[in-house]
Short mmCIF file of C-alpha atoms in Angstrom, two decimals:
data_model
loop_
_atom_site.label_atom_id
_atom_site.label_comp_id
_atom_site.label_asym_id
_atom_site.label_seq_id
_atom_site.Cartn_x
_atom_site.Cartn_y
_atom_site.Cartn_z
CA MET A 1 -21.01 -60.66 57.52
CA THR A 2 -24.61 -59.44 57.56
CA SER A 3 -25.87 -56.44 59.51
CA VAL A 4 -27.42 -58.83 62.02
CA ASP A 5 -24.06 -60.56 62.48
CA GLU A 6 -22.47 -57.17 63.08
CA LEU A 7 -25.13 -56.33 65.67
CA VAL A 8 -24.44 -59.62 67.44
CA ALA A 9 -20.74 -58.73 67.46
CA VAL A 10 -21.54 -55.32 68.99
CA VAL A 11 -23.57 -56.96 71.76
CA ASP A 12 -20.80 -59.51 72.37
CA ARG A 13 -18.34 -56.64 72.81
CA LEU A 14 -20.69 -54.81 75.18
CA LEU A 15 -20.97 -57.96 77.30
CA ASP A 16 -17.25 -58.75 77.21
CA PRO A 17 -16.01 -59.26 80.80
CA GLU A 18 -12.82 -57.23 80.24
CA HIS A 19 -13.47 -54.73 77.48
CA GLY A 20 -17.25 -54.38 77.52
CA CYS A 21 -19.68 -51.93 79.08
CA VAL A 22 -20.11 -52.14 82.84
CA TRP A 23 -23.84 -51.30 82.56
CA ASN A 24 -24.53 -54.02 79.98
CA ARG A 25 -22.54 -56.60 81.92
CA GLU A 26 -24.67 -56.02 85.02
CA GLN A 27 -27.98 -56.52 83.23
CA THR A 28 -30.18 -59.59 83.54
CA HIS A 29 -33.28 -60.75 81.69
CA ALA A 30 -35.35 -59.43 84.61
CA SER A 31 -33.69 -56.01 84.74
CA LEU A 32 -34.15 -55.57 80.98
CA ALA A 33 -37.79 -56.69 80.88
CA ARG A 34 -39.20 -53.17 81.20
CA TYR A 35 -37.09 -51.96 78.28
CA ALA A 36 -38.54 -54.67 76.05
CA VAL A 37 -42.02 -53.44 76.96
CA GLU A 38 -41.11 -49.77 76.42
CA GLU A 39 -39.52 -50.45 73.03
CA THR A 40 -42.57 -52.43 71.95
CA TYR A 41 -44.87 -49.55 72.88
CA GLU A 42 -42.66 -47.17 70.90
CA LEU A 43 -42.89 -49.56 67.94
CA VAL A 44 -46.69 -49.48 68.19
CA ASP A 45 -46.55 -45.67 68.22
CA ALA A 46 -44.47 -45.72 65.04
CA ILE A 47 -46.95 -48.07 63.39
CA ASP A 48 -49.89 -45.90 64.43
CA GLY A 49 -48.07 -42.83 63.12
CA ASP A 50 -47.37 -44.51 59.76
CA ASP A 51 -43.84 -43.08 59.87
CA THR A 52 -41.40 -45.19 57.82
CA ASP A 53 -38.25 -43.78 59.41
CA GLU A 54 -39.66 -44.19 62.93
CA LEU A 55 -40.84 -47.69 62.11
CA ARG A 56 -37.40 -48.74 60.91
CA GLU A 57 -35.75 -47.25 64.01
CA GLU A 58 -38.17 -48.81 66.47
CA LEU A 59 -37.95 -52.22 64.81
CA GLY A 60 -34.19 -51.91 65.26
CA ASP A 61 -34.62 -51.10 68.95
CA VAL A 62 -36.83 -54.17 69.43
CA LEU A 63 -34.28 -56.28 67.52
CA TYR A 64 -31.54 -54.98 69.79
CA GLN A 65 -33.51 -56.14 72.82
CA VAL A 66 -33.79 -59.62 71.30
CA VAL A 67 -30.08 -59.77 70.47
CA LEU A 68 -29.13 -58.46 73.92
CA HIS A 69 -31.25 -61.05 75.74
CA ALA A 70 -29.84 -63.79 73.51
CA GLY A 71 -26.32 -62.47 74.16
CA ILE A 72 -26.81 -62.62 77.92
CA ALA A 73 -28.12 -66.18 77.62
CA ALA A 74 -25.16 -67.12 75.41
CA HIS A 75 -22.68 -65.80 77.98
CA GLN A 76 -24.47 -67.98 80.54
CA GLY A 77 -24.17 -71.01 78.27
CA ARG A 78 -27.92 -71.40 77.86
CA PHE A 79 -28.69 -70.53 74.21
CA ASP A 80 -27.74 -67.99 71.53
CA LEU A 81 -29.46 -65.98 68.79
CA ASP A 82 -29.23 -68.89 66.31
CA ASP A 83 -31.11 -71.07 68.78
CA VAL A 84 -33.79 -68.39 69.12
CA ALA A 85 -34.11 -68.09 65.33
CA ASP A 86 -34.20 -71.87 64.86
CA SER A 87 -36.94 -72.20 67.47
CA VAL A 88 -39.25 -69.62 65.89
CA ARG A 89 -38.50 -70.91 62.36
CA GLU A 90 -39.53 -74.43 63.34
CA LYS A 91 -42.64 -73.08 65.05
CA MET A 92 -43.76 -71.14 61.97
CA GLN A 93 -43.24 -74.17 59.78
CA ARG A 94 -45.31 -76.35 62.13
CA ARG A 95 -48.09 -73.79 62.32
CA HIS A 96 -48.32 -73.34 58.53
CA PRO A 97 -48.76 -76.93 57.30
CA HIS A 98 -50.66 -75.59 54.28
CA VAL A 99 -47.42 -73.90 53.15
CA PHE A 100 -44.69 -76.23 54.41
CA GLY A 101 -46.71 -79.48 54.49
CA ASP A 102 -49.47 -81.32 52.69
CA GLU A 103 -52.50 -79.55 54.20
CA GLU A 104 -54.67 -77.20 52.15
CA ALA A 105 -56.07 -73.88 53.39
CA HIS A 106 -58.47 -71.92 51.21
CA THR A 107 -59.77 -69.45 53.79
CA VAL A 108 -58.46 -67.45 56.73
CA GLU A 109 -60.58 -69.68 58.97
CA ASP A 110 -58.67 -72.73 57.69
CA VAL A 111 -55.37 -71.05 58.53
CA VAL A 112 -56.54 -70.14 62.03
CA ARG A 113 -57.72 -73.72 62.57
CA PHE A 114 -54.32 -75.14 61.58
CA TRP A 115 -52.55 -72.60 63.77
CA ARG A 116 -54.66 -73.41 66.82
CA ALA A 117 -54.31 -77.15 66.32
CA ALA A 118 -50.53 -76.91 66.04
CA LYS A 119 -50.31 -74.64 69.06
CA ALA A 120 -52.51 -76.97 71.10
CA ALA A 121 -50.23 -79.89 70.25
CA GLU A 122 -47.14 -77.87 71.23
CA LYS A 123 -48.65 -76.82 74.55
CA ALA A 124 -50.24 -80.17 75.41
CA GLY A 125 -48.33 -80.25 78.69
CA ARG A 126 -50.03 -77.14 80.03
CA SER A 127 -52.50 -77.62 82.85
CA SER A 128 -54.91 -75.04 81.39
CA VAL A 129 -55.65 -73.44 78.03
CA TYR A 130 -55.44 -70.10 79.86
CA ALA A 131 -51.91 -70.69 81.16
CA GLY A 132 -50.38 -69.03 78.10
CA VAL A 133 -52.07 -65.66 78.66
CA PRO A 134 -49.37 -63.51 80.32
CA ARG A 135 -50.43 -61.91 83.58
CA ALA A 136 -48.09 -59.01 82.83
CA MET A 137 -50.27 -57.94 79.87
CA PRO A 138 -52.24 -54.71 80.33
CA PRO A 139 -55.66 -55.70 81.70
CA LEU A 140 -57.70 -54.70 78.65
CA GLU A 141 -55.47 -56.66 76.27
CA ARG A 142 -55.45 -59.60 78.67
CA ALA A 143 -59.22 -59.55 78.91
CA VAL A 144 -59.59 -59.74 75.12
CA LYS A 145 -57.10 -62.61 74.97
CA LEU A 146 -59.07 -64.50 77.61
CA PHE A 147 -62.32 -63.74 75.75
CA GLU A 148 -60.90 -65.38 72.64
CA ARG A 149 -59.98 -68.56 74.49
CA LEU A 150 -63.30 -68.63 76.33
CA GLU A 151 -65.10 -68.32 72.98
CA GLU A 152 -63.19 -71.32 71.65
CA ARG A 153 -64.58 -73.38 74.53
CA GLY A 154 -68.05 -71.81 74.48
CA ASP A 155 -67.63 -70.52 78.02
CA LEU A 156 -67.52 -66.75 77.45
CA HIS A 157 -71.03 -65.82 78.59
CA ALA A 158 -71.00 -68.02 81.69
CA ALA A 159 -67.54 -66.85 82.80
CA VAL A 160 -68.28 -63.14 82.35
CA ALA A 161 -71.63 -63.53 84.09
CA SER A 162 -69.98 -65.21 87.09
CA VAL A 163 -67.65 -62.23 87.44
CA ALA A 164 -70.40 -59.66 86.91
CA ASP A 165 -72.80 -61.19 89.46
CA GLY A 166 -70.03 -61.91 91.95
CA SER A 167 -70.62 -65.66 92.14
CA VAL A 168 -67.01 -66.44 91.22
CA VAL A 169 -65.89 -64.48 94.29
CA GLU A 170 -67.66 -67.01 96.52
CA GLN A 171 -65.62 -69.79 94.91
CA VAL A 172 -62.12 -68.30 94.54
CA GLY A 173 -62.17 -65.23 96.78
CA VAL A 174 -61.99 -61.54 95.96
CA ASP A 175 -58.25 -61.35 96.60
CA VAL A 176 -57.33 -63.53 93.62
CA GLY A 177 -55.06 -61.48 91.39
CA LEU A 178 -54.84 -58.63 93.91
CA ASP A 179 -51.67 -57.71 95.75
CA VAL A 180 -53.57 -57.41 99.00
CA GLY A 181 -50.45 -58.05 101.03
CA SER A 182 -49.04 -54.65 100.15
CA ALA A 183 -52.26 -52.87 99.25
CA GLY A 184 -54.25 -53.46 102.42
CA PRO A 185 -57.23 -55.55 103.53
CA VAL A 186 -60.23 -56.33 101.36
CA ALA A 187 -63.53 -54.88 102.57
CA ASP A 188 -66.81 -54.89 100.60
CA GLY A 189 -64.95 -55.58 97.37
CA MET A 190 -62.62 -52.64 97.95
CA VAL A 191 -58.85 -52.77 98.36
CA GLN A 192 -57.11 -49.74 99.82
CA GLN A 193 -53.87 -48.89 98.06
CA PRO A 194 -51.06 -46.53 99.05
CA PHE A 195 -51.64 -42.79 98.56
CA GLY A 196 -55.41 -43.07 99.00
CA SER A 197 -56.46 -44.80 95.77
CA ARG A 198 -58.70 -47.86 95.87
CA VAL A 199 -59.33 -51.00 93.84
CA ASP A 200 -63.06 -51.47 93.28
CA VAL A 201 -63.62 -55.06 92.18
CA ALA A 202 -67.31 -54.47 91.40
CA TRP A 203 -66.51 -51.54 89.12
CA GLY A 204 -63.91 -53.67 87.35
CA ALA A 205 -66.45 -56.47 86.90
CA GLY A 206 -68.89 -54.04 85.31
CA MET A 207 -66.24 -52.76 82.92
CA LEU A 208 -65.28 -56.33 82.02
CA ALA A 209 -68.90 -57.10 81.13
CA GLU A 210 -69.09 -54.00 78.91
CA VAL A 211 -65.86 -54.93 77.15
CA ALA A 212 -67.21 -58.43 76.54
CA VAL A 213 -70.32 -56.99 74.89
CA VAL A 214 -68.42 -54.77 72.45
CA HIS A 215 -65.97 -57.62 71.75
CA GLU A 216 -68.86 -59.81 70.64
CA GLN A 217 -70.14 -56.96 68.47
CA GLY A 218 -66.90 -57.12 66.49
CA ILE A 219 -65.46 -53.93 67.99
CA ASP A 220 -61.78 -53.95 68.92
CA PRO A 221 -61.86 -52.49 72.45
CA VAL A 222 -58.09 -52.07 72.66
CA ALA A 223 -57.76 -50.14 69.40
CA SER A 224 -60.93 -48.18 70.18
CA LEU A 225 -59.66 -47.06 73.57
CA ARG A 226 -56.24 -46.26 72.10
CA ALA A 227 -57.93 -44.02 69.51
CA ALA A 228 -59.92 -42.25 72.22
CA VAL A 229 -56.80 -41.73 74.36
CA THR A 230 -55.01 -40.31 71.32
CA LEU A 231 -57.86 -37.82 70.94
CA LEU A 232 -57.57 -37.02 74.65
CA GLU A 233 -53.90 -36.20 74.20
CA ALA A 234 -54.71 -34.02 71.19
CA ALA A 235 -57.29 -32.14 73.26
CA ALA A 236 -54.81 -31.71 76.10
CA ARG A 237 -52.15 -30.36 73.74
CA GLN A 238 -54.66 -27.97 72.17
CA ALA A 239 -55.64 -26.64 75.60
CA GLU A 240 -51.96 -26.29 76.47
CA GLU A 241 -51.29 -24.26 73.31
CA GLU A 242 -54.32 -22.05 73.90
CA SER A 243 -53.28 -21.31 77.48
CA ALA A 244 -49.77 -20.44 76.30
CA VAL A 245 -51.04 -17.68 73.99
CA ALA A 246 -53.92 -16.43 76.19
CA PRO A 247 -53.46 -13.01 77.83
CA ASP A 248 -52.37 -13.00 81.48
CA THR A 249 -55.41 -11.78 83.38
CA THR A 250 -53.44 -11.68 86.63
CA ALA A 251 -51.15 -8.88 85.42
CA ALA A 252 -51.05 -5.46 87.11
CA PRO A 253 -53.87 -2.96 86.23
CA ASP A 254 -53.23 -1.31 82.91
CA THR A 255 -56.36 0.65 81.96
CA ALA A 256 -56.50 4.45 82.34
CA ALA A 257 -59.34 4.20 84.87
CA GLU A 258 -57.41 1.68 86.97
CA ARG A 259 -54.28 3.86 86.88
CA LEU A 260 -56.34 6.93 87.89
CA HIS A 261 -57.92 4.98 90.76
CA GLY A 262 -54.46 3.95 91.91
CA ASP A 263 -53.24 7.57 91.79
CA GLU A 264 -56.25 8.69 93.86
CA GLU A 265 -55.54 6.07 96.51
CA ARG A 266 -51.89 7.11 96.72
CA ALA A 267 -52.84 10.80 96.95
CA SER A 268 -55.26 10.18 99.84
CA SER A 269 -52.79 8.09 101.80
#
């Protein structure tokens, strides 16, 4: 039995109706979704930190999420981990015909072309080439993904321009993609949210245009922003450490002159 087999056995025991864990038994794919996202972010942190031990641990946590979701599906009679593995194995073989077939790839561009062609054939039933871009992605990552697909079709400049100049709003409405039902009415491109914050569609359009520019310049906006945020955290921690060791200027008077002044006030009272 491999370590993966043993992990599957652990998950099966956790999900056992009689002898398992009550918390695990109550979980669904939907209730566990946020944990998959959190574990993936922690994996990215480990990669950024170039920490081998952390990387191994976080890969294990992501693997556990996969095995747990597959275990839940297996208990529902839908599919199991072998089905998941078979599916991705077949996909990788289809998308690498230069390795598992008769095609030849001499450049990275050749590989990307084969990959895109195979993916397009697999997803031929989709109504749009943009249907596979998850709406749950963080907006910056989602924007870059959409940029890539727009570039493939030669529509990037026109699409970004229609957002930046507001012409797309006239066609689809400003409330597309906004939870206006719970956030409040749309007025002048603004959506009022709970607790006083606002969604400014025009500001977002301007940011999108800027991101498109740097994307075309070959700059990775996601990695660039992540690096800047990491520096922001470092600056915050430095300020925190400095404030922890700084003298307390609000303490009671301690100089001789201040003590003498206090004695004089007490004597005259």
